[in-house]
Amino acid sequence: MTFIALAAPLVALFGFAAPASAAPSYCSLGRACVWDDPDFNTNGSYAGVLWFEYYVTPMSNYNYAGTSVTAGNTADSWFNNGRYSVACFYDTATNGYGGSSVCLNTNQGDGNIENSAGIVQGLAWDPNAAKFI
């Protein structure tokens, strides 16, 4: 399968929804997504997302939509909007996937992996690879 990580369309919106609803709104069904900042945004934009449908490695080869921010080792918000599969995120992309990993079930995400309030807790790393399993 070829890598599919296309930027979400940039849409100028007025009156953004609450951050909790931003993840499914900007991470289309069948995809898993990452954002640079907490609360499912990058530089204040929910549309500043990197998404994949199968896998992405290394994330450092791609920028968040509409930004010059690299997605490798920077994602602080993750969301799995896949149809059926678990999405796993890995701290290294050397020769595929490696190192530590965190997996999210469908329709599951964490708006701030750096705090201890969400699903993902106690990480000292941000992902540089991800795939559906």
PDB file of C-alpha atoms in Angstrom:
ATOM      1  CA  MET A   1       0.000   0.000   0.000  1.00  0.00           C
ATOM      2  CA  THR A   2       1.256   3.432  -0.710  1.00  0.00           C
ATOM      3  CA  PHE A   3       1.486   6.098   1.899  1.00  0.00           C
ATOM      4  CA  ILE A   4      -1.522   8.343   2.099  1.00  0.00           C
ATOM      5  CA  ALA A   5      -1.082  11.418   4.248  1.00  0.00           C
ATOM      6  CA  LEU A   6      -2.693  14.284   2.491  1.00  0.00           C
ATOM      7  CA  ALA A   7      -3.425  17.575   4.106  1.00  0.00           C
ATOM      8  CA  ALA A   8      -6.998  18.222   5.088  1.00  0.00           C
ATOM      9  CA  PRO A   9      -8.583  20.968   3.018  1.00  0.00           C
ATOM     10  CA  LEU A  10      -8.023  24.378   4.434  1.00  0.00           C
ATOM     11  CA  VAL A  11     -11.308  25.912   5.283  1.00  0.00           C
ATOM     12  CA  ALA A  12     -11.796  29.311   6.862  1.00  0.00           C
ATOM     13  CA  LEU A  13     -14.409  28.888   9.549  1.00  0.00           C
ATOM     14  CA  PHE A  14     -15.929  31.341  11.940  1.00  0.00           C
ATOM     15  CA  GLY A  15     -16.942  30.223  15.411  1.00  0.00           C
ATOM     16  CA  PHE A  16     -14.911  27.054  15.855  1.00  0.00           C
ATOM     17  CA  ALA A  17     -16.520  24.183  17.698  1.00  0.00           C
ATOM     18  CA  ALA A  18     -15.235  23.136  21.083  1.00  0.00           C
ATOM     19  CA  PRO A  19     -11.877  21.345  20.911  1.00  0.00           C
ATOM     20  CA  ALA A  20     -13.371  17.954  21.800  1.00  0.00           C
ATOM     21  CA  SER A  21     -15.465  18.061  18.637  1.00  0.00           C
ATOM     22  CA  ALA A  22     -12.587  19.383  16.531  1.00  0.00           C
ATOM     23  CA  ALA A  23     -10.930  15.980  16.224  1.00  0.00           C
ATOM     24  CA  PRO A  24     -13.761  14.148  14.423  1.00  0.00           C
ATOM     25  CA  SER A  25     -14.634  17.278  12.458  1.00  0.00           C
ATOM     26  CA  TYR A  26     -11.143  17.580  10.955  1.00  0.00           C
ATOM     27  CA  CYS A  27     -10.211  13.907  10.970  1.00  0.00           C
ATOM     28  CA  SER A  28     -12.488  12.306   8.403  1.00  0.00           C
ATOM     29  CA  LEU A  29     -13.930   8.845   8.889  1.00  0.00           C
ATOM     30  CA  GLY A  30     -11.425   6.147   7.967  1.00  0.00           C
ATOM     31  CA  ARG A  31      -8.371   8.183   9.010  1.00  0.00           C
ATOM     32  CA  ALA A  32      -6.162   8.681  12.017  1.00  0.00           C
ATOM     33  CA  CYS A  33      -4.830  12.167  12.661  1.00  0.00           C
ATOM     34  CA  VAL A  34      -2.224  14.067  14.645  1.00  0.00           C
ATOM     35  CA  TRP A  35      -1.881  17.748  15.516  1.00  0.00           C
ATOM     36  CA  ASP A  36       1.140  19.687  16.776  1.00  0.00           C
ATOM     37  CA  ASP A  37      -0.565  21.290  19.777  1.00  0.00           C
ATOM     38  CA  PRO A  38      -2.998  20.208  22.486  1.00  0.00           C
ATOM     39  CA  ASP A  39      -6.745  20.400  21.856  1.00  0.00           C
ATOM     40  CA  PHE A  40      -6.484  19.048  18.284  1.00  0.00           C
ATOM     41  CA  ASN A  41      -4.938  22.107  16.633  1.00  0.00           C
ATOM     42  CA  THR A  42      -1.692  23.310  15.086  1.00  0.00           C
ATOM     43  CA  ASN A  43      -0.741  26.960  15.428  1.00  0.00           C
ATOM     44  CA  GLY A  44      -4.347  27.705  16.446  1.00  0.00           C
ATOM     45  CA  SER A  45      -5.906  25.871  13.480  1.00  0.00           C
ATOM     46  CA  TYR A  46      -7.867  22.642  13.809  1.00  0.00           C
ATOM     47  CA  ALA A  47      -7.338  22.127  10.067  1.00  0.00           C
ATOM     48  CA  GLY A  48      -3.545  22.047  10.638  1.00  0.00           C
ATOM     49  CA  VAL A  49      -3.535  18.263  10.747  1.00  0.00           C
ATOM     50  CA  LEU A  50      -1.553  15.324   9.377  1.00  0.00           C
ATOM     51  CA  TRP A  51      -3.710  12.315   8.571  1.00  0.00           C
ATOM     52  CA  PHE A  52      -3.228   8.826   7.213  1.00  0.00           C
ATOM     53  CA  GLU A  53      -5.464   6.021   5.987  1.00  0.00           C
ATOM     54  CA  TYR A  54      -2.996   3.122   6.155  1.00  0.00           C
ATOM     55  CA  TYR A  55       0.336   4.223   7.597  1.00  0.00           C
ATOM     56  CA  VAL A  56       2.808   7.085   7.797  1.00  0.00           C
ATOM     57  CA  THR A  57       6.544   6.695   8.326  1.00  0.00           C
ATOM     58  CA  PRO A  58       8.463   8.805   8.997  1.00  0.00           C
ATOM     59  CA  MET A  59       6.179  11.655   9.975  1.00  0.00           C
ATOM     60  CA  SER A  60       9.183  13.971   9.838  1.00  0.00           C
ATOM     61  CA  ASN A  61       8.892  13.912   6.026  1.00  0.00           C
ATOM     62  CA  TYR A  62       5.562  15.771   6.204  1.00  0.00           C
ATOM     63  CA  ASN A  63       4.182  19.049   7.513  1.00  0.00           C
ATOM     64  CA  TYR A  64       0.854  19.715   9.159  1.00  0.00           C
ATOM     65  CA  ALA A  65      -1.675  21.080   6.656  1.00  0.00           C
ATOM     66  CA  GLY A  66      -1.124  24.743   5.854  1.00  0.00           C
ATOM     67  CA  THR A  67       1.969  25.082   8.040  1.00  0.00           C
ATOM     68  CA  SER A  68       5.727  24.723   7.834  1.00  0.00           C
ATOM     69  CA  VAL A  69       5.717  22.646  11.040  1.00  0.00           C
ATOM     70  CA  THR A  70       7.069  19.126  10.597  1.00  0.00           C
ATOM     71  CA  ALA A  71       4.860  16.370  11.963  1.00  0.00           C
ATOM     72  CA  GLY A  72       7.720  14.155  13.149  1.00  0.00           C
ATOM     73  CA  ASN A  73       8.182  14.003  16.911  1.00  0.00           C
ATOM     74  CA  THR A  74       5.888  16.981  17.506  1.00  0.00           C
ATOM     75  CA  ALA A  75       2.301  15.669  17.762  1.00  0.00           C
ATOM     76  CA  ASP A  76       0.587  16.447  21.056  1.00  0.00           C
ATOM     77  CA  SER A  77      -2.985  15.521  20.009  1.00  0.00           C
ATOM     78  CA  TRP A  78      -3.949  12.189  18.414  1.00  0.00           C
ATOM     79  CA  PHE A  79      -7.274  10.818  17.191  1.00  0.00           C
ATOM     80  CA  ASN A  80      -8.306   7.521  15.588  1.00  0.00           C
ATOM     81  CA  ASN A  81     -11.344   8.011  13.383  1.00  0.00           C
ATOM     82  CA  GLY A  82     -10.765   4.705  11.610  1.00  0.00           C
ATOM     83  CA  ARG A  83     -13.689   2.546  10.607  1.00  0.00           C
ATOM     84  CA  TYR A  84     -12.613  -0.723  12.245  1.00  0.00           C
ATOM     85  CA  SER A  85      -8.896  -0.794  13.000  1.00  0.00           C
ATOM     86  CA  VAL A  86      -6.761   0.182  15.943  1.00  0.00           C
ATOM     87  CA  ALA A  87      -4.286   2.994  15.177  1.00  0.00           C
ATOM     88  CA  CYS A  88      -0.831   2.602  16.699  1.00  0.00           C
ATOM     89  CA  PHE A  89       1.670   5.427  17.092  1.00  0.00           C
ATOM     90  CA  TYR A  90       5.414   4.766  17.412  1.00  0.00           C
ATOM     91  CA  ASP A  91       8.254   6.914  18.682  1.00  0.00           C
ATOM     92  CA  THR A  92      10.737   5.826  16.003  1.00  0.00           C
ATOM     93  CA  ALA A  93      10.455   5.323  12.274  1.00  0.00           C
ATOM     94  CA  THR A  94      13.769   3.574  11.676  1.00  0.00           C
ATOM     95  CA  ASN A  95      13.188   0.648   9.307  1.00  0.00           C
ATOM     96  CA  GLY A  96       9.432   0.964   9.694  1.00  0.00           C
ATOM     97  CA  TYR A  97       7.980   1.079  13.180  1.00  0.00           C
ATOM     98  CA  GLY A  98       9.786   0.721  16.432  1.00  0.00           C
ATOM     99  CA  GLY A  99      10.488   1.791  19.936  1.00  0.00           C
ATOM    100  CA  SER A 100       7.649   2.624  22.257  1.00  0.00           C
ATOM    101  CA  SER A 101       4.078   2.558  21.017  1.00  0.00           C
ATOM    102  CA  VAL A 102       0.582   3.638  21.991  1.00  0.00           C
ATOM    103  CA  CYS A 103      -2.545   2.293  20.297  1.00  0.00           C
ATOM    104  CA  LEU A 104      -5.977   3.911  20.152  1.00  0.00           C
ATOM    105  CA  ASN A 105      -9.253   2.152  19.423  1.00  0.00           C
ATOM    106  CA  THR A 106     -11.646   3.577  16.841  1.00  0.00           C
ATOM    107  CA  ASN A 107     -13.257   6.897  17.778  1.00  0.00           C
ATOM    108  CA  GLN A 108     -10.671   7.390  20.500  1.00  0.00           C
ATOM    109  CA  GLY A 109      -8.193  10.188  20.948  1.00  0.00           C
ATOM    110  CA  ASP A 110      -6.263  12.282  23.386  1.00  0.00           C
ATOM    111  CA  GLY A 111      -6.211  16.054  23.160  1.00  0.00           C
ATOM    112  CA  ASN A 112      -3.028  16.438  25.193  1.00  0.00           C
ATOM    113  CA  ILE A 113      -0.635  13.527  25.504  1.00  0.00           C
ATOM    114  CA  GLU A 114       1.691  15.557  27.709  1.00  0.00           C
ATOM    115  CA  ASN A 115      -0.687  15.802  30.646  1.00  0.00           C
ATOM    116  CA  SER A 116      -1.928  12.972  32.832  1.00  0.00           C
ATOM    117  CA  ALA A 117      -5.639  13.516  32.262  1.00  0.00           C
ATOM    118  CA  GLY A 118      -6.260  11.596  29.039  1.00  0.00           C
ATOM    119  CA  ILE A 119      -5.921   8.139  27.550  1.00  0.00           C
ATOM    120  CA  VAL A 120      -2.211   8.530  26.783  1.00  0.00           C
ATOM    121  CA  GLN A 121      -0.226   9.116  29.960  1.00  0.00           C
ATOM    122  CA  GLY A 122       3.370   9.320  31.042  1.00  0.00           C
ATOM    123  CA  LEU A 123       4.978   9.666  27.605  1.00  0.00           C
ATOM    124  CA  ALA A 124       8.349  11.313  27.134  1.00  0.00           C
ATOM    125  CA  TRP A 125       8.071  11.084  23.317  1.00  0.00           C
ATOM    126  CA  ASP A 126       5.940  12.226  20.389  1.00  0.00           C
ATOM    127  CA  PRO A 127       5.270   9.895  17.457  1.00  0.00           C
ATOM    128  CA  ASN A 128       7.301   9.716  14.263  1.00  0.00           C
ATOM    129  CA  ALA A 129       5.405   6.800  12.697  1.00  0.00           C
ATOM    130  CA  ALA A 130       1.884   5.375  12.804  1.00  0.00           C
ATOM    131  CA  LYS A 131      -0.246   2.700  11.210  1.00  0.00           C
ATOM    132  CA  PHE A 132      -3.567   0.929  11.400  1.00  0.00           C
ATOM    133  CA  ILE A 133      -3.273  -2.650  12.618  1.00  0.00           C
TER     134      ILE A 133
END
